[in-house]
XYZ file of C-alpha atoms in Angstrom:
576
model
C 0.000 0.000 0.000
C 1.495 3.495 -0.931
C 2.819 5.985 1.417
C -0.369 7.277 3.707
C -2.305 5.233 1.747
C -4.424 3.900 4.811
C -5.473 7.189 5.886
C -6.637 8.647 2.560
C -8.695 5.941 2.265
C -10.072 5.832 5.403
C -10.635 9.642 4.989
C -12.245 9.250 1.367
C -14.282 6.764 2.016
C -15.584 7.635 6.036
C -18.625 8.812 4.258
C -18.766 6.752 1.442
C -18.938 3.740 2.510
C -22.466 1.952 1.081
C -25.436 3.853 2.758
C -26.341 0.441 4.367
C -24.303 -0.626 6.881
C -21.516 1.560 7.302
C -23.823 4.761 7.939
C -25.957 2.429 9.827
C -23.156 1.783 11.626
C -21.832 5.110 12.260
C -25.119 6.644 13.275
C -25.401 3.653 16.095
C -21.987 4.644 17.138
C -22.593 8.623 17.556
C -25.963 8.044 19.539
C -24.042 5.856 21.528
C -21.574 8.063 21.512
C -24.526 10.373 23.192
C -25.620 8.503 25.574
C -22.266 7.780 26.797
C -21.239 11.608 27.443
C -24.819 12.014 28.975
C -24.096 9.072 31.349
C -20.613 10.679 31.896
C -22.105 14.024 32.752
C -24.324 12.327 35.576
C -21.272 10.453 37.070
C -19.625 13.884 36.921
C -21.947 15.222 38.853
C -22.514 13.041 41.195
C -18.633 12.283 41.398
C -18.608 16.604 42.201
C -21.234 16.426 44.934
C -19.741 13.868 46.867
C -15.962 14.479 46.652
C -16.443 18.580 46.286
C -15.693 20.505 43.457
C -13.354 23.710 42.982
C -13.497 25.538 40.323
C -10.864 27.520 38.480
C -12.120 31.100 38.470
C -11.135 35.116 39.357
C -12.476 35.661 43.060
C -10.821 39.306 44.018
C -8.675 41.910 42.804
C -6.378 44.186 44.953
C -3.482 46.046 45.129
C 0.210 46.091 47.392
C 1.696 49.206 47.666
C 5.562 49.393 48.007
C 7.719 51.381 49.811
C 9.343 52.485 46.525
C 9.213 52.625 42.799
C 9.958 49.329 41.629
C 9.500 46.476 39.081
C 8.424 43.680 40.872
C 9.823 40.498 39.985
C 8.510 37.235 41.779
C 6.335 36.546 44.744
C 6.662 32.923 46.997
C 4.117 31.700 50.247
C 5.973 31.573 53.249
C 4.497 29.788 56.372
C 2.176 30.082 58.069
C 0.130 29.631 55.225
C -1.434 33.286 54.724
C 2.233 35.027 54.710
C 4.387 35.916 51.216
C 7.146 37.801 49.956
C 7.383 40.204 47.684
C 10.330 40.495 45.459
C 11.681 43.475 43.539
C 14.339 45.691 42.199
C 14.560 49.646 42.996
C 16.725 51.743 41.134
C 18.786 53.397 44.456
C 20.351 56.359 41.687
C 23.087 57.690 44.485
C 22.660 55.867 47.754
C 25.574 53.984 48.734
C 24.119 50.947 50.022
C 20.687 48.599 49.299
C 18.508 47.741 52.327
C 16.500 44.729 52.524
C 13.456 46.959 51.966
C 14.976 47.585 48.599
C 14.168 44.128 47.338
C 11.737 42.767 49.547
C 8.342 43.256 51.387
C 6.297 41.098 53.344
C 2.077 40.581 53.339
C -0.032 38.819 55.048
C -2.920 37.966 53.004
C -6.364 37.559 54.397
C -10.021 37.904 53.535
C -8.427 38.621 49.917
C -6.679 41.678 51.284
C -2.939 42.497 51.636
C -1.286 43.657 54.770
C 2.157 44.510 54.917
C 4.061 43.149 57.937
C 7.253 43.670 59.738
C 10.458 41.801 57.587
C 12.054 40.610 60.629
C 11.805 37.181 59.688
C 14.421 37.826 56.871
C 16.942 39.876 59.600
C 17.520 36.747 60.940
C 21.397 34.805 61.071
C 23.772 36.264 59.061
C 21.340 37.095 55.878
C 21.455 40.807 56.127
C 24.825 40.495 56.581
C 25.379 38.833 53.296
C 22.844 40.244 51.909
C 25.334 43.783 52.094
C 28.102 42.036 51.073
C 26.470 40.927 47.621
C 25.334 44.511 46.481
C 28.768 45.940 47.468
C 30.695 43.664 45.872
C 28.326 43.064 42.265
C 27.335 46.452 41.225
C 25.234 45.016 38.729
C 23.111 42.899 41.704
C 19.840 42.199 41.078
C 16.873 39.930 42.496
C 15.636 37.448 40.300
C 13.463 35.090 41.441
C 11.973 32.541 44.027
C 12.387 28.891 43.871
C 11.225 26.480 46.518
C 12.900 22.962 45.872
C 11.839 20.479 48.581
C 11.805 21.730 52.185
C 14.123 24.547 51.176
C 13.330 28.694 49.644
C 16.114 29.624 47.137
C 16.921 33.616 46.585
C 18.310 33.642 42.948
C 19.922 36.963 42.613
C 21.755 37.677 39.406
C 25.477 39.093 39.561
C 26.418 39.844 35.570
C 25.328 39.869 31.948
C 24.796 36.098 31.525
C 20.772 34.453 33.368
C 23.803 31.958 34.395
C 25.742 34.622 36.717
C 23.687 34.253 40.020
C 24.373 33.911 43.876
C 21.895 32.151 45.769
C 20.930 32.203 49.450
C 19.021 29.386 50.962
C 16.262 28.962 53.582
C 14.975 26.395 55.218
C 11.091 25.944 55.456
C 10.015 25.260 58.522
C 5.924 24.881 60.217
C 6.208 28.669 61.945
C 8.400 30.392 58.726
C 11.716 30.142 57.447
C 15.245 30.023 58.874
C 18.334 31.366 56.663
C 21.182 28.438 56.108
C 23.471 29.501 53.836
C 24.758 31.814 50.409
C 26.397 28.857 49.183
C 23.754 27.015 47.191
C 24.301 28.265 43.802
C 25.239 24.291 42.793
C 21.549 23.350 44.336
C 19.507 25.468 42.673
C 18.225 24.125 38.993
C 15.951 23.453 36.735
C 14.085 19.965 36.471
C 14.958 17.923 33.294
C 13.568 20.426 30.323
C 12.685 16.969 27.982
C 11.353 14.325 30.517
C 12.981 11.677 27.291
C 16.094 10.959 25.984
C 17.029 11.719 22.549
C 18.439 9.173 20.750
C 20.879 10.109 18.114
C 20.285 7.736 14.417
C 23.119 5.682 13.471
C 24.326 4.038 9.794
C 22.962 1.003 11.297
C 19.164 3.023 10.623
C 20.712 3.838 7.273
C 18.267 2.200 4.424
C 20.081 2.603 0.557
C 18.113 2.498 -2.872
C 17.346 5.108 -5.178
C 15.517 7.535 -2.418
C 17.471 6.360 0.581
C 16.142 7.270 4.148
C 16.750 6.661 7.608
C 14.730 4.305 9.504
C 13.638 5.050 13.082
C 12.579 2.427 15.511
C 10.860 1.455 11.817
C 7.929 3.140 12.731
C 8.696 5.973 10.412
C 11.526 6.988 7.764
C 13.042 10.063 7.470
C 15.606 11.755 4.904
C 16.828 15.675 4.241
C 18.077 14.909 0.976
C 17.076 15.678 -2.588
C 16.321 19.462 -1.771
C 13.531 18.720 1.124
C 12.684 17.065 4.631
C 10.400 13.917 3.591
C 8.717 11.649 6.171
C 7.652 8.646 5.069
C 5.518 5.321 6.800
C 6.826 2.356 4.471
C 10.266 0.991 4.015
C 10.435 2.016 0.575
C 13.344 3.483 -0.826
C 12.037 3.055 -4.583
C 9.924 6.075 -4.186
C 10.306 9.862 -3.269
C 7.045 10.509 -1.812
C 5.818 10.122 2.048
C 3.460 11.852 3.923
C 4.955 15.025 4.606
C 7.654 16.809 3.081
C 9.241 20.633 3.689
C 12.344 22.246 1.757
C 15.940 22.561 3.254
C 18.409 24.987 2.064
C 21.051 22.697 0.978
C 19.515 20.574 -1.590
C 22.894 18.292 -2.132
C 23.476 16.887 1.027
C 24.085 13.318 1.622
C 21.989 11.188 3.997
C 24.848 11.522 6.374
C 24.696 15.058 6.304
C 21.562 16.095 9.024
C 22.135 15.140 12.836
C 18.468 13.874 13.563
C 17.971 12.530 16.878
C 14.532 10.491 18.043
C 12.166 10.222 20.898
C 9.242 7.612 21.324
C 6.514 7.861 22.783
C 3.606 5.297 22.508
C 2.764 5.555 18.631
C 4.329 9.237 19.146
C 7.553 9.387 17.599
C 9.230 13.101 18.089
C 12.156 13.815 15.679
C 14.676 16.555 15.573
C 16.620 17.143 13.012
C 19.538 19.711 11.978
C 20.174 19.822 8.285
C 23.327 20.295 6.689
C 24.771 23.639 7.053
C 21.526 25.247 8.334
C 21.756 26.894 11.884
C 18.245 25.797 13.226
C 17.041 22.822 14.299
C 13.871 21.586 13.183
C 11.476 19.880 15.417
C 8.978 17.408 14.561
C 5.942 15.322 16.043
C 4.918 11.954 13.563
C 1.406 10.292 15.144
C 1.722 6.567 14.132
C -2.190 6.220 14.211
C -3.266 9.240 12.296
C 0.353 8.701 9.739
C 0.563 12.712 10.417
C 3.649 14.750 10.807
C 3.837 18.408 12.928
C 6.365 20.942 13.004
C 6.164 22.045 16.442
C 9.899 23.887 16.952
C 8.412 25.118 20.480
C 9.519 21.605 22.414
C 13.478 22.765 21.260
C 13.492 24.675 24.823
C 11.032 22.417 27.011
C 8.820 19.494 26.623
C 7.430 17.133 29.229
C 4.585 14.169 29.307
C 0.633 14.839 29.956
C -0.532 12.624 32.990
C -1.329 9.287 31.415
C 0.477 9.787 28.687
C -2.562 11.792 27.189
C 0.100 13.544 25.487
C 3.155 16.519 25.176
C 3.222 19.686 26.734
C 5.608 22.966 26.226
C 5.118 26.787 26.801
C 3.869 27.154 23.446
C 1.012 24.518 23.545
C 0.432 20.991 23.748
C 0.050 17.978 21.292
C -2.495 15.069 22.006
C -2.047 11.456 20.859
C -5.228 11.847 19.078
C -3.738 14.354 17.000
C -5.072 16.976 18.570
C -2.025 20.395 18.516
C -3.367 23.277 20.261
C -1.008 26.215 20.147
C -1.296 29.284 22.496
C -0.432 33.616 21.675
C 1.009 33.582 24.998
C 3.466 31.032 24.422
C 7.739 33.019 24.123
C 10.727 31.051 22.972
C 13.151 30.509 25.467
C 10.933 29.292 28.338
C 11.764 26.759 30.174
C 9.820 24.220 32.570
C 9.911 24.398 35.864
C 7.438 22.910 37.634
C 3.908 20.455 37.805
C 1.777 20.673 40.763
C -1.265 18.042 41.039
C -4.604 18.747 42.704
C -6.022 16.078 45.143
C -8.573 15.120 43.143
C -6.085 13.834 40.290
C -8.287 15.721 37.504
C -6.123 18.849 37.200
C -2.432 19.530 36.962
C -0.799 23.263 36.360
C 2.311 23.221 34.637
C 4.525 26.052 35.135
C 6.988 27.409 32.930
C 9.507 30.414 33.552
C 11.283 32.863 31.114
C 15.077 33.434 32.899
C 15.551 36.609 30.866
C 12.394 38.314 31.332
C 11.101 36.895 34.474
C 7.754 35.594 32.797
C 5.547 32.941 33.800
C 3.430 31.027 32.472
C 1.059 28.897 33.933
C -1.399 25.879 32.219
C -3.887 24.315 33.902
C -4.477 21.004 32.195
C -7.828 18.690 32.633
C -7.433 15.260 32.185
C -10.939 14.601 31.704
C -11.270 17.059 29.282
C -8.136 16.608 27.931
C -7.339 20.454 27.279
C -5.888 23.618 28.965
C -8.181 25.747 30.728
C -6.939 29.527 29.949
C -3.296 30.416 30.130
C -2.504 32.596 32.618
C 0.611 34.662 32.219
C 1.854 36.335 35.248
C 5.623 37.900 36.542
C 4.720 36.157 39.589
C 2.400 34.293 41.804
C 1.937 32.001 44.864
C -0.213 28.760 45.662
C -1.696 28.420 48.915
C -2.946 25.241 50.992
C -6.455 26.404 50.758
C -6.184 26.151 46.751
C -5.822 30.703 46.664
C -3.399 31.775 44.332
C -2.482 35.213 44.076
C -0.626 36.722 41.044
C 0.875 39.402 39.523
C 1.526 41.123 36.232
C 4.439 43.517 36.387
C 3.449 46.751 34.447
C 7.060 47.529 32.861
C 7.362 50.801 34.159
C 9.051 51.342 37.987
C 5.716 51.807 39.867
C 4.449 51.555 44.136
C 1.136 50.118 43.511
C 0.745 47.287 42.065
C -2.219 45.146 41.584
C -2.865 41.620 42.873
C -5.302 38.933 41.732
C -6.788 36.401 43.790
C -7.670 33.577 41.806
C -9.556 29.845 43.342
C -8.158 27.020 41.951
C -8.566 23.483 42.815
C -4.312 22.784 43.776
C -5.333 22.623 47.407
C -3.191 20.666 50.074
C -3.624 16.854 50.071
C -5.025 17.233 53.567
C -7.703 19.989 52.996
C -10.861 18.770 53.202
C -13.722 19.431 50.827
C -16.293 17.811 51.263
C -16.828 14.046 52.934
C -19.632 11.459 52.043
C -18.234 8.745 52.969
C -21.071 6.313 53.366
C -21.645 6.937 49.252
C -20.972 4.025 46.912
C -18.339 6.328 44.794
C -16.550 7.799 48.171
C -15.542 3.872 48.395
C -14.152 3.487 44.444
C -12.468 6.751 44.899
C -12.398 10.472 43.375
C -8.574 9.188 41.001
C -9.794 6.133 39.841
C -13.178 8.259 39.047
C -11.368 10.453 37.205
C -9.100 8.270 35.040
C -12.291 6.091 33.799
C -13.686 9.468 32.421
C -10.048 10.872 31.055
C -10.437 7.384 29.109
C -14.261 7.517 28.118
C -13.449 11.112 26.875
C -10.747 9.629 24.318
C -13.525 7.103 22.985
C -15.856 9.985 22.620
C -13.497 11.864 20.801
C -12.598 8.616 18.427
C -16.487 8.516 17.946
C -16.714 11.923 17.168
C -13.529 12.301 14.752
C -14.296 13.680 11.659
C -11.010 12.793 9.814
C -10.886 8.800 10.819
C -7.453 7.018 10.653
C -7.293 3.366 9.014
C -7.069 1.811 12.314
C -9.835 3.913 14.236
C -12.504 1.692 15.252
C -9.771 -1.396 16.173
C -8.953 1.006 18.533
C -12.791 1.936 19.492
C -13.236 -2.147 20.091
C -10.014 -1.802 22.169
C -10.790 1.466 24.287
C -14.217 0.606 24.778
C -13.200 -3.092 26.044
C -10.662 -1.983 28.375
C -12.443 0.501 30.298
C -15.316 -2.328 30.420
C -12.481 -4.820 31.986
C -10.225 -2.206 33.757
C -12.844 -0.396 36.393
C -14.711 -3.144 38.399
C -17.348 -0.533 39.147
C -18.596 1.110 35.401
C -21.496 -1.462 35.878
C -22.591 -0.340 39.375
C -26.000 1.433 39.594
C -24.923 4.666 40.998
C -21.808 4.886 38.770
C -24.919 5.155 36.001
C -24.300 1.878 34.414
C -21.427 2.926 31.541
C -20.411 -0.928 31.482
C -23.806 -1.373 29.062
C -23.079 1.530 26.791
C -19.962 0.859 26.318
C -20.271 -2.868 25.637
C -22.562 -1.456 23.074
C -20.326 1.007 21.476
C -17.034 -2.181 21.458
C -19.853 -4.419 19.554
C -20.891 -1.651 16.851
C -16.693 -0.797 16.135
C -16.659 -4.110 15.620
C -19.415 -4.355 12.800
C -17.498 -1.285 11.440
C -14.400 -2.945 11.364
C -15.576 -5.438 9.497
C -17.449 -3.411 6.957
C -14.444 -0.879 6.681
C -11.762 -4.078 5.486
C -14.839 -4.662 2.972
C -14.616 -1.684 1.370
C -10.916 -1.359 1.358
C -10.366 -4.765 -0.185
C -12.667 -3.189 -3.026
C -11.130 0.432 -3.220
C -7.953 -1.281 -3.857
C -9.554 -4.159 -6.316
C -10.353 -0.786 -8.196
C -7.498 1.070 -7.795
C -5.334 -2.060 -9.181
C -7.833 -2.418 -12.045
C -7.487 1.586 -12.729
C -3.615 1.128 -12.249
C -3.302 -1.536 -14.977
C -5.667 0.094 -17.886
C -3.381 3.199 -17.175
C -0.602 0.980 -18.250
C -2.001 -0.702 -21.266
C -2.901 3.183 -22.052
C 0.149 4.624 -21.876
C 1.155 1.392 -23.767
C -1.423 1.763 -26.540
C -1.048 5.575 -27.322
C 2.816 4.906 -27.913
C 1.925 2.653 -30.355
C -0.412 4.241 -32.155
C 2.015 7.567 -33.004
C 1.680 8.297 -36.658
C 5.331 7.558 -36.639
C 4.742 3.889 -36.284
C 1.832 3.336 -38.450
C 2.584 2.042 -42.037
C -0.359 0.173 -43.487
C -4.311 1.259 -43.466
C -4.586 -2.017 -41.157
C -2.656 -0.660 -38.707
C -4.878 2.356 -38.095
C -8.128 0.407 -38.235
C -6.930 -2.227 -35.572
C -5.680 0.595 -33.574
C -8.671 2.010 -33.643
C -10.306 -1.288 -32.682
C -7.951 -1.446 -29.748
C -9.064 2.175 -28.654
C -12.492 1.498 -28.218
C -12.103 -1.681 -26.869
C -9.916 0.227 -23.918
C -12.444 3.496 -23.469
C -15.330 0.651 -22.795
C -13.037 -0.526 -20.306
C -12.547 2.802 -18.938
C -16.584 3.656 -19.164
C -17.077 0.509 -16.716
C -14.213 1.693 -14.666
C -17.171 4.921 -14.016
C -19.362 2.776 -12.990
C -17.350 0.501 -10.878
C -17.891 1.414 -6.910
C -14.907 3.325 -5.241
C -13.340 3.737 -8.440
C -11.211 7.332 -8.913
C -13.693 8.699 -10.991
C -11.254 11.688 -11.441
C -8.575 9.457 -12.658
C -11.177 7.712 -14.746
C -12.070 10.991 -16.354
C -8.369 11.652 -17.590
C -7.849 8.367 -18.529
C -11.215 8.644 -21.011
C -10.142 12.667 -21.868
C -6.722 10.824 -23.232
């Protein structure tokens, strides 16, 4: 089967397929498909009433007022639980020295209000001692951010040109506050892993020669940069040019050994990056095995990590689904990099943070596994989390300013021991809010394979799959009070079966008629040669060639009628 050749059939013929069964079929599917989500929306509900709910939302706006014009920089809680600082940088013009009040100031927040307190917890040890020290000796001293990092608070200041020139002073975090240790701590304070996979670089042992040679990787999917463009390709084929996805390079000579392209898998995600010859960027690429697309998605070059359950990728710039599914965000900067994932309790929602070194901009994405998307990004120069599930934030205005204004936002990343709401004596309390939560995270992936409007070869194999496995994996789908899904989606597993079968049916006759298209192509091509003037001598010669033409356009007349037939390719054939 050609290059892709799965997928454009699936595609042309999703709604072509004979009237009978297969749109029998598919209209069974979507109104099970119906009564699934409507099943799924009472679980949700009830799952909500009995374990709480907290919902993402803007509660309160306010404003802290500084002791000077600054830019603010970064914010971090500090125990006990309603306590943060505030960090920032003041211009000091003349003044000789830089007081703690310089950089930082200290709220208590409560009732959505801001109270500045006394800063005495940071005069404590030898901090303000050091704290001197570094703006005497670095001239060009400057706060840059927060980190916590376990059980300890990290001051990043930064001493030069480079993000990389910092001093760092660390604090432990104790119940009551936090206790200064040491300025030492530069080699402690990093980033997490910015690709949570390891590359792996192709060797001439993936190297696959013929007349369009390529490079195979993990033989799910070929790759070359020669011949003047970037081809992907999903058969081992080195007799043909074409794949499914090509895009120019600017060296159009180089050899196969040429490009540095380095792999990732991931499931039937395969991420490749490749460098071609002589070309200063690095291109970055996702291929889905089960759709046989390719993505350009350069963002993951600074930071990429996994969605819970392998749903998927992440990076500042958006995130890519393994349904296909790239969503790409206006907020998203290059040069950001990861830095952290906190989880919510209720194993539903996860906000990954990521941090611009240069700038000092954050951005934060809530993700939802049971929707599988990102609730609105929410860029900020700053913000805090709180055991309650408050965050407050802050966008810094660019100009040196004293008030600046705070939002109060209610999210659902509270503490693993705050307590929303018990029912213990309910049948779902027992099963559990997580294992609630991943059942609908996978019923929402078999809704969105019912819903698909470009299908993929092997889409309802993997309905009978999905649909089976949640059916086998939760013990409780068939309960009463979780509404019974077992049923529906026994139902759904036994119709993507009858389409699986009817699907192979009409692909065994799209090809019968692509093969019989393919060879009276050939005996045209073979027939108009002939028949040039050039080769015809005798009167004989022209009347059994004209024999031979109509004897070939009847051929090509039934091809029209024939069902699944290219009836464009048909139409050239007969125009010829």
């Amino acid at each position: 089967m050609a290059d892709g050749e799965a997928v454009r059939e699936e595609k042309e013929t999703g709604a072509a397929i004979d009237g009978g069964t297969y749109d029998i079929i598919r209209k069974r599917l979507q109104g099970h498909g119906r009564e699934l989500r409507s099943r799924l929306d009472r679980l949700n509900q009830s799952r909500r009433d009995i374990f709480g709910a907290i919902e993402q939302k803007l509660i309160a706006t306010d404003r802290v007022t500084t002791p000077n014009n600054c830019i603010p920089r970064d914010m971090v809680p500090i125990p006990p639980n309603s306590g943060f600082i505030f960090g920032y940088n003041v211009f000091v013009g003349l003044r000789s020295e830089t007081h703690l009040s310089d950089v930082f100031a200290i709220y208590d927040h409560e009732e959505h209000t801001f109270r500045e307190r006394s800063p005495d917890i940071l005069r404590t040890g030898r901090f303000p001692e050091v704290f001197k020290e570094l703006y005497r000796y670095y001239k060009e001293t400057r706060f840059a951010k927060f980190s916590v990092i376990g059980p300890h608070l990290y001051m990043v200041f930064r001493v030069g040109k480079r993000t990389s020139d910092i001093k760092v002073f660390k604090w432990a975090i104790e119940k009551d506050g936090i206790v200064y240790v040491d300025n030492r701590s530069e080699h402690e304070f990093r980033y997490p892993p910015q690709h949570d996979f390891q590359w792996t670089r192709t060797t001439r042992d993936d190297h696959r020669t013929g007349r369009h040679p390529h490079i195979a990787i993990a033989d799910r999917v070929f790759v070359e940069a020669v011949g003047g463009d970037i081809t992907f390709k999903v058969e081992d084929n080195t007799e043909t040019g074409q794949g499914i996805y090509t895009e120019p390079v600017e060296n159009p000579d180089q050899t196969l050994d040429d490009a540095e392209i380095h792999y990732a898998v991931m499931g039937h995600l395969v991420l490749a990056r490749i460098k071609p010859y002589q070309e200063e960027q690095t291109r970055y690429f996702i291929f889905n095995g089960k759709t046989e697309t390719v993505v350009r998605v350069d963002e993951i070059a600074d930071a990429c990590v996994r969605l819970p359950d392998d749903q998927g990728l992440i990076f500042s710039g958006g995130y890519y689904l393994q349904t296909g599914e790239l969503k790409r965000f206006e907020t998203g900067r290059d040069g950001m990099m990861f830095e952290s994932r906190i989880a919510s309790p209720n194993g539903e929602d996860f906000l990954y943070v990521f941090y611009h070194p240069e700038s000092g901009d954050y951005l934060l994405l809530p993700y939802n596994i049971i929707e599988q998307a990102v609730a609105t990004p929410l860029p900020c120069n700053g913000f805090s989390q709180f055991d309650n599930g408050e965050m407050i934030l802050f966008r810094a205005a660019g100009e040196p300013a004293r008030h600046h204004v705070i939002q109060v936002w209610q999210t659902p990343y509270v503490s693993s021991d705050y307590a929303v709401s018990d029912q213990s004596d309910a049948y779902l309390f027992k099963v559990g809010n997580p294992d609630i939560v991943r059942c609908m995270a996978e019923c929402t992936e078999l809704l969105r394979l019912i819903d698909r409007e470009e299908p993929y070869a092997a889409l309802y194999v993997d309905m009978v799959k999905k649909a089976g496995d949640i059916a086998d994996a939760y013990f409780w789908v068939g309960h009463e009070e979780a509404f019974d899904l077992k049923s529906v989606l026994l139902e759904i597993k036994a119709a993507a079966s009858s389409a699986v079968e009817a699907f192979e049916k009409v692909v065994r006759m799209k090809k019968a008629a692509a093969e019989s298209t393919a060879e009276i192509s050939g005996r045209v091509d073979d027939l108009l040669e002939k028949l040039q003037p050039t080769f015809l001598d005798a009167v004989d010669d022209f009347v059994k060639g004209l024999a031979a033409l109509r004897q070939v356009r009847g051929e090509i007349i039934s091809l029209k009628e024939r069902r699944y037939a290219d009836l464009e390719a048909v139409e050239r054939l007969d125009a010829r």
